[in-house]
Structures are given as structure tokens and as C-alpha cells.
């Protein structure tokens, strides 16, 4: 074989091998965490191992649409994961446990199913469920023994939106228990009935209830709740709380479809997202009850389980905001 | 007739320039380009298969459907005709297999089956079909890296396979979905490869340009240069320049669309013109239009809506457009049969069709060109930033001149087609129906694009 | 000479069709609000019409994943998550027809997620069709002239 022929053959073979080998080699060396819509597989991998005290470097990419990444109950800024781009993040865990990471940007009806876990070992090597917090204290709805699936509609509703400002004007000497426990464990309707011995008119009683609710929250809390609501709840419950979010129809449809496959379960009715502007629904619910619903989720209704995502404080902020659909608060 | 009488009228022979001649005659510059192209091609396959599934950030999608497509339709085809075929790496591995060598003179005995392509396939119907197959899946193909990777790989392997069964570049000549329309539109290009003196060819013994010699291989495109009057099937591989013992091959600069003075005389080529003409209009409507239902139908391959889309697509191309055209030319009487007039007058759709593609591609390419920068810096989407442009934001380019440029392209195409209609009208009848047909199509295209 | 003259005439006519200012119907500017739903891969409504000078507000409601809306020619954009609709307000001071498209990658067909906003009338379309008509009308006399001169050339060459 002549020299030029040999050289060209070598060049071509080398070129082909390089064009195949180099990308494969580099690709195999760079493990990425892929984010996909839940119906296409969600996170891959969805279980990540880490050790306490050791920084965990993650490279995240999206294979379809905009997603986000955050770890539940952790004080961190969520990061966006953009399609075809790589987002790098470094996390350090102080305590062992099983942490939940989740998608923070709505990516379809099943967005909330996009979750994974980080198993953090080290230190005492004891893995406890429920994240980084201390062995989880029993939630209020459990200790109060509330049945959070029982109907809780308020039989009486105000004629107009109760005003906290008017309630404040009624004076502080109303016979209302000012303790936090009382507020947390009573629905607005229950407080309303507790005021039945007073000489107040019906609308004054509701105003007093509104004032009690306002005095158990802060503007910061409400603002924080509002933000959490917009990011996590509004897609189903509606931007104005009316249960008419962009996924409400899809949820109803998905529910009907799944009903057909669930033989014999005729008594279980698929729910559409709750309308927070509906007084009988919300005025009949105590903060503890709402906390239970948010913590546990809707068990098949499409309402996610938020217990592993939100901190307790975030849930109370959210609850305070949900009540603001019913009450006129001081601006 | 005058073209043959005066073959060099209006021509500038580029191969008179020693640098050009030597560059074309030597195998090494071409080989170097081939190797680079092959490496890029294989890399594009790999990027399609292992890179990000996000089309607009995947190297293979961005480089094939934005960068390569822009160069092909806006520069290579209009100005260099089959210039792309001259550097396309797809035939390289197959020819190596077929010839048993990259550079060495060919063996006297064929290495593989070396069959002649059966007569029924020696036309461009297979290319029409392969193009339409890709066209029907184009919304998925254009946006899904995996599919693009698989199609690129399939073209390479089919080309290798056909090289082992048939003689010469059977894939390029008879099957390549891209080669079909490049050939059609290469007739408009101001570049041609032609013989200098017919008498030299007549007297030439052995016809090494077609049969090969120690200096090079017989025409890979199965074309005898001595009889060539159109660019359509000449792949500009330059093999005949190397083999011609009489230095009788020239590469000429010539007026645009010189080949179109000779009307199309084959039904497969006539339909190719309609396929390309119709596909450009359908794409402009489906991909660039504001109608979501159409996009859904085109993208969701396999669904009922997609079958409807496919049926309508094919009906427009094979029934509506040729049907209206036929009705139009039936209004005039001519010496020739209707079929002959259909074929020869379809030549008039070639320049306008090319300009449809230019106008459509301008919009698509200028809008999405900024993806090239990002894909260049991070070709495998692994978070690299090779040239500092990985985070270049998507930004449409030259939006203010887009609409005027599209109008210009279409109006030029319309006049060019009208002129072509007159030139190919051998029957001497009125060309008004053809020109009206072109005008209506241009107006529809303007409405779709603007 | 006659060829040059008619060519000049044609070019002049073309320039008039392309650039002559048209009387703009005086319509008092309005405030207009559109609620545009975005899904993979379409807007609804996908065609908007406003008058030149109107103050246009587009409320973008994403109904599946994060989408954006970028208006060609105006070079402005807005991005909306499902549940967090966003507003884009601008004064439609450039007449013509413009495409608006998704500028947040939203899946395979994202580059083709397109709608159209027409400000006033789509003059350029009518001007373009006018130019095409003019080209065809001017083509016949010019081409017959060209054919004649070509025949003359051929006769000259033949002789």
C-alpha cells in the first residue's frame, strides 16, 4: 500500500473513532440529574446519597420544559433547571435523614409528583424519616384527633365579607379566648357560635371573628403565604382562590378517568380543587384542620402531600393567607 | 439549440485559473474536507443520540436543521448548485468499501456485487418518496434529536449498504431525500461542470470519465459528462476532471438558471418540482402559522389527526397543485400533448419553488440562529462553555429586514418563473395560465409568511 | 432607450407601491386587554387585532408548563408559570403584522409555538401582493421586448 493511501485510511479511522469515542467518554464522565415531566419519568436518578458535613455537588438538567429544584424543609433558595442547560448546586447537610427534593416550577398537571429523595448518612448513622427536623412533633390535627376527611361546612355564613377593622372597633373586652391554642383549634364558625351569648348582631360577631384571625397573623406572614400560594397552590385552586385554576378542569377529567378504573369505589367522589372563596367551606375549617389537609394531602384527589416540603411556619403562613379570602383585613 | 451551437457563450471557465484547477484536480483538498465533514457528521449523530433531548439546545438539531439548512438553501443551492454534494461525507465510507481504497486506483475486478441499479429505479421517484416520508414526519424529525440522530445514521448505513450491492453512488443518485431537490434546484445555479468540446469526447477511446482509469474512478453519479446538458445529476465530485485524458472538462461560471431553457421532459422531475413547491407552502402554514391544531396534527405522528394531515399533505402535492396546474394549461391549445406540456411547463415552478424555500427558511433561520452560539459552546449539553457563548440568550436576528427580504425573494422568484415559462414554452402557446398560477401561489405564500 | 424608460417606470411604480405613505384612518387610541392562554404548543386566541396607537395588555395564562410570549418587531416579552399569570403592556405604535412566539423552551415544538398580532392593517402584505402584481404586469411588455432583441442578436450572429 502506498503511503498517502495508508495515511488517509489512518486519518479516516482515527476521525471516526474520535467522533464516536470522545463524546461517549465525556458524556459517561459527567453524571447529570435529569428532570422530566412526571408522566415521562420525573427525576432520574430520584434517589441521591449524601453524607453529613460533606458538600454534595449536583449537576441538574432538564430534558423537556422549565423545572426547578429545592429540598423540602430546608432553608435554601430554589434554583431553576432550564431545558438543555446545566444548573450546578452544592448542598451541605448537617443532620442525617431522608430529605425530599422536589420540582419548584409548574410543569403540568402532575408537577407535584416530581419528587425524589436524598438519603443523608453519617454521624450517628440513624436515618429518620421526615427530614432534618427533630423527631417530628405530632401535628396538631392528630393530637386533636380531627377527622380531616369529614364534612365541615359552616351552617351559617355572613351576608358580607367580615371586616377585621370593624371587629377591632368593637373593643377588646369581648369574651373571646385570646390564646393561640383556641385560634388554632377552632373554626371561624365555632368562634362565631361561642359569641352567641353576647348582644352583638350577627355581622358584628363575624367582624369580631375576622379581627381574631387578623390578630393571629402578621403582614409578613400573609405576604409570605401569598407567595407560597401563587407558586404552589394557584395552578389548581386559582389565582383568586376560587378553585378555578388552570388545572382544575384537567383534575376533574383525570378524576373521572381514574374513577372508572376503581371498581366498587363509587362512594369516593373525585374532588375539584377547593374554592377558598366559598364561605361555608372555609369558615367551617379550623387552622388545625387546614394544617392537616396540607400536611397529608388529599389522598387521591390530586392534592399533594406537603408535609415533607413545607416547614411548619410556611404552612401557618399559607393558612393565614387562605383565610384572607374570607376576611377583610387591615391593609 | 443555440446553447449547443455556442457552448461557451456567457460562460467564464473557472478551471482556467490554475489555482482552482489544481485544487479540484488534486484529491487531497477534497479528502481533507471529506474527513472533517465525516467527523462532524458522526459527531452530530452521537449528539443526537446522547445529547439533551431538548431540540433547540441539541447540537445535532441546531447544526443540521438551522446551520446546515441555512447554508444549504440560502447559499449552497442557489449559488453552487450541487456544491453540497461535492463535500457531503455520506458516500465516503461506502466508496471506500466499494473501491477497496481511498485514493489508490480502482481494481479491474469489482470487489462487491457491483450490480447495475434496475431500470425501474433509475429515476428520482425513490427520492421523491424518501423526501415525502421525511416531510410527513418533519415536525417530529426537526424537533427531536433522537430521530434526527437515527435518520442521519440510517442515511450513512443505507449508503454503505447500497454501495456493496450496486455500482457507483446508488444512494446519492437514486435515494437521498436531499439530493433529489438539490439536483432539481441546481439547474438554477450559476455554476456548472461541462465538457469543453464535444468532438473530443466523440473521438475519445474508452471514455475514462465514465469507466475510470488509473487517474481516478468512473463517474460515481453514473453520468457521461460528454452528454451532459443539465446540472441535475452531476454531483460535482470532480472525478472526471481527474480522469479526462484530454483536459476537456471545465467548471464554468454561467448565468443563473441556464439549464431551465431546456424544459423538463420527465414525469419524476416534474413531480419533484410540485413536491418541493407544495411542501414549502405547507411548511410555511404549519410551522410558521398561528394555527395550533395544525401543529398538533403534524407533530403527533401516528394519531388520527396526523393521518388526516398526511392525507391532506399528499393530496395538496399530488392532486390539488398539479390538478389546478393542468386545468390552467388545458385552457390553451398547443402542438404538444398535455402530458408533454405539463412536464415542460412544470420547469417554470423551479425558480419560484426555490424562492419559496428561501423565503420560508429566512424566517425560520433568522429567528433561531442564536441557538447556534449556545450549541457551539456546549455541544453535548454537559454544562460546558467552550467559547463563552453557552448562555447566549435566544434572540431573533434582523427582524426588521425579514419581511422585505421575503417579499423580494418571492417577487424575484415570480418574475424568474414567468421568464422560465416563456423560455420552455416550446409549443408556442400562451403562458398566461402558468404565470397566473405562479402569481396566485406567490400571493398565498406572501399571506402565509407576512 | 424604450427599454430603459419602461424599466425606470416599473421601478418607480414599484417604489411607490412599496413605500408610498397610506392615509392612516384616525382611530382614537384605546386600551385593550387580551387574555391569551398558552399551552404546548399553541396560544389561544392566536390571532390578535389592535389599532395603531392602542395600549395593549396581554395577560398570559400558562395552562400546562412555563411559557413565554415574545413579540417580533417590538422585542418585548413576558413569562408566565401556571397559576401565576403575567401581564405585558405596550403601546402598539408600529403598524403591521407581527408574530409572537414562546421564548421559554417548552418542549419539542417550542420553536413553532407562534401567534400573530396585527396592528392596524397588514399593509406590507398588500404592498407585497401589489409588487407581485406589478412585476407580472410589467413582465409581459419587457419580456416581449427582450425576446425581440434576442431574435435580432441571433440573426446578427447567424449572418
Coordinates of C-alpha atoms in Angstrom, one line a residue, chain A residues 34-37 61-67 81-86, chain B residues 47-63 66 140-148 299 371 374-375 378-381, chain C residues 41 104-111:
Chain A
X34 CA -32.2 14.7 34.6
X35 CA -35.5 16.4 35.2
X36 CA -38.5 15.4 33.1
X37 CA -42.2 15.9 33.4
X61 CA -30.5 19.5 33.6
X62 CA -34.0 19.5 32.1
X63 CA -34.9 17.2 29.3
X64 CA -38.2 19.0 28.3
X65 CA -39.5 22.1 30.0
X66 CA -38.6 24.5 32.7
X67 CA -38.3 22.8 36.1
X81 CA -33.5 24.0 35.8
X82 CA -33.7 25.0 32.2
X83 CA -34.1 22.7 29.2
X84 CA -30.8 21.7 27.7
X85 CA -28.8 23.7 30.3
X86 CA -26.9 22.6 33.3
Chain B
X47 CA -25.0 14.3 19.8
X48 CA -28.5 13.5 18.6
X49 CA -28.5 10.1 20.4
X50 CA -26.7 11.0 23.7
X51 CA -27.1 14.8 23.9
X52 CA -30.0 16.6 25.5
X53 CA -33.4 15.6 24.2
X54 CA -34.3 19.3 24.0
X55 CA -34.2 20.1 20.3
X56 CA -33.4 23.8 20.5
X57 CA -30.3 23.1 22.6
X58 CA -29.1 19.9 20.9
X59 CA -26.1 20.1 18.6
X60 CA -27.5 17.8 16.0
X61 CA -30.8 19.7 15.6
X62 CA -29.2 23.1 15.8
X63 CA -26.4 22.2 13.4
X66 CA -30.6 25.5 11.5
X140 CA -41.0 15.3 14.9
X141 CA -37.7 15.0 12.9
X142 CA -37.0 18.7 13.1
X143 CA -37.5 18.9 16.9
X144 CA -36.5 15.5 18.3
X145 CA -32.7 14.9 18.5
X146 CA -33.1 11.2 18.7
X147 CA -35.0 11.0 15.5
X148 CA -32.5 13.3 13.7
X299 CA -46.3 16.6 15.4
X371 CA -29.3 28.8 19.2
X374 CA -25.2 28.2 22.6
X375 CA -24.9 24.8 21.0
X378 CA -21.9 23.3 24.9
X379 CA -22.5 20.7 22.1
X380 CA -23.3 17.8 24.3
X381 CA -25.3 19.9 26.8
Chain C
X41 CA -47.6 24.3 21.6
X104 CA -39.2 29.8 27.2
X105 CA -38.3 26.4 25.9
X106 CA -41.5 24.4 26.5
X107 CA -40.9 21.1 24.7
X108 CA -40.3 19.7 21.3
X109 CA -42.4 22.0 19.1
X110 CA -41.4 25.1 21.1
X111 CA -39.7 26.9 18.2

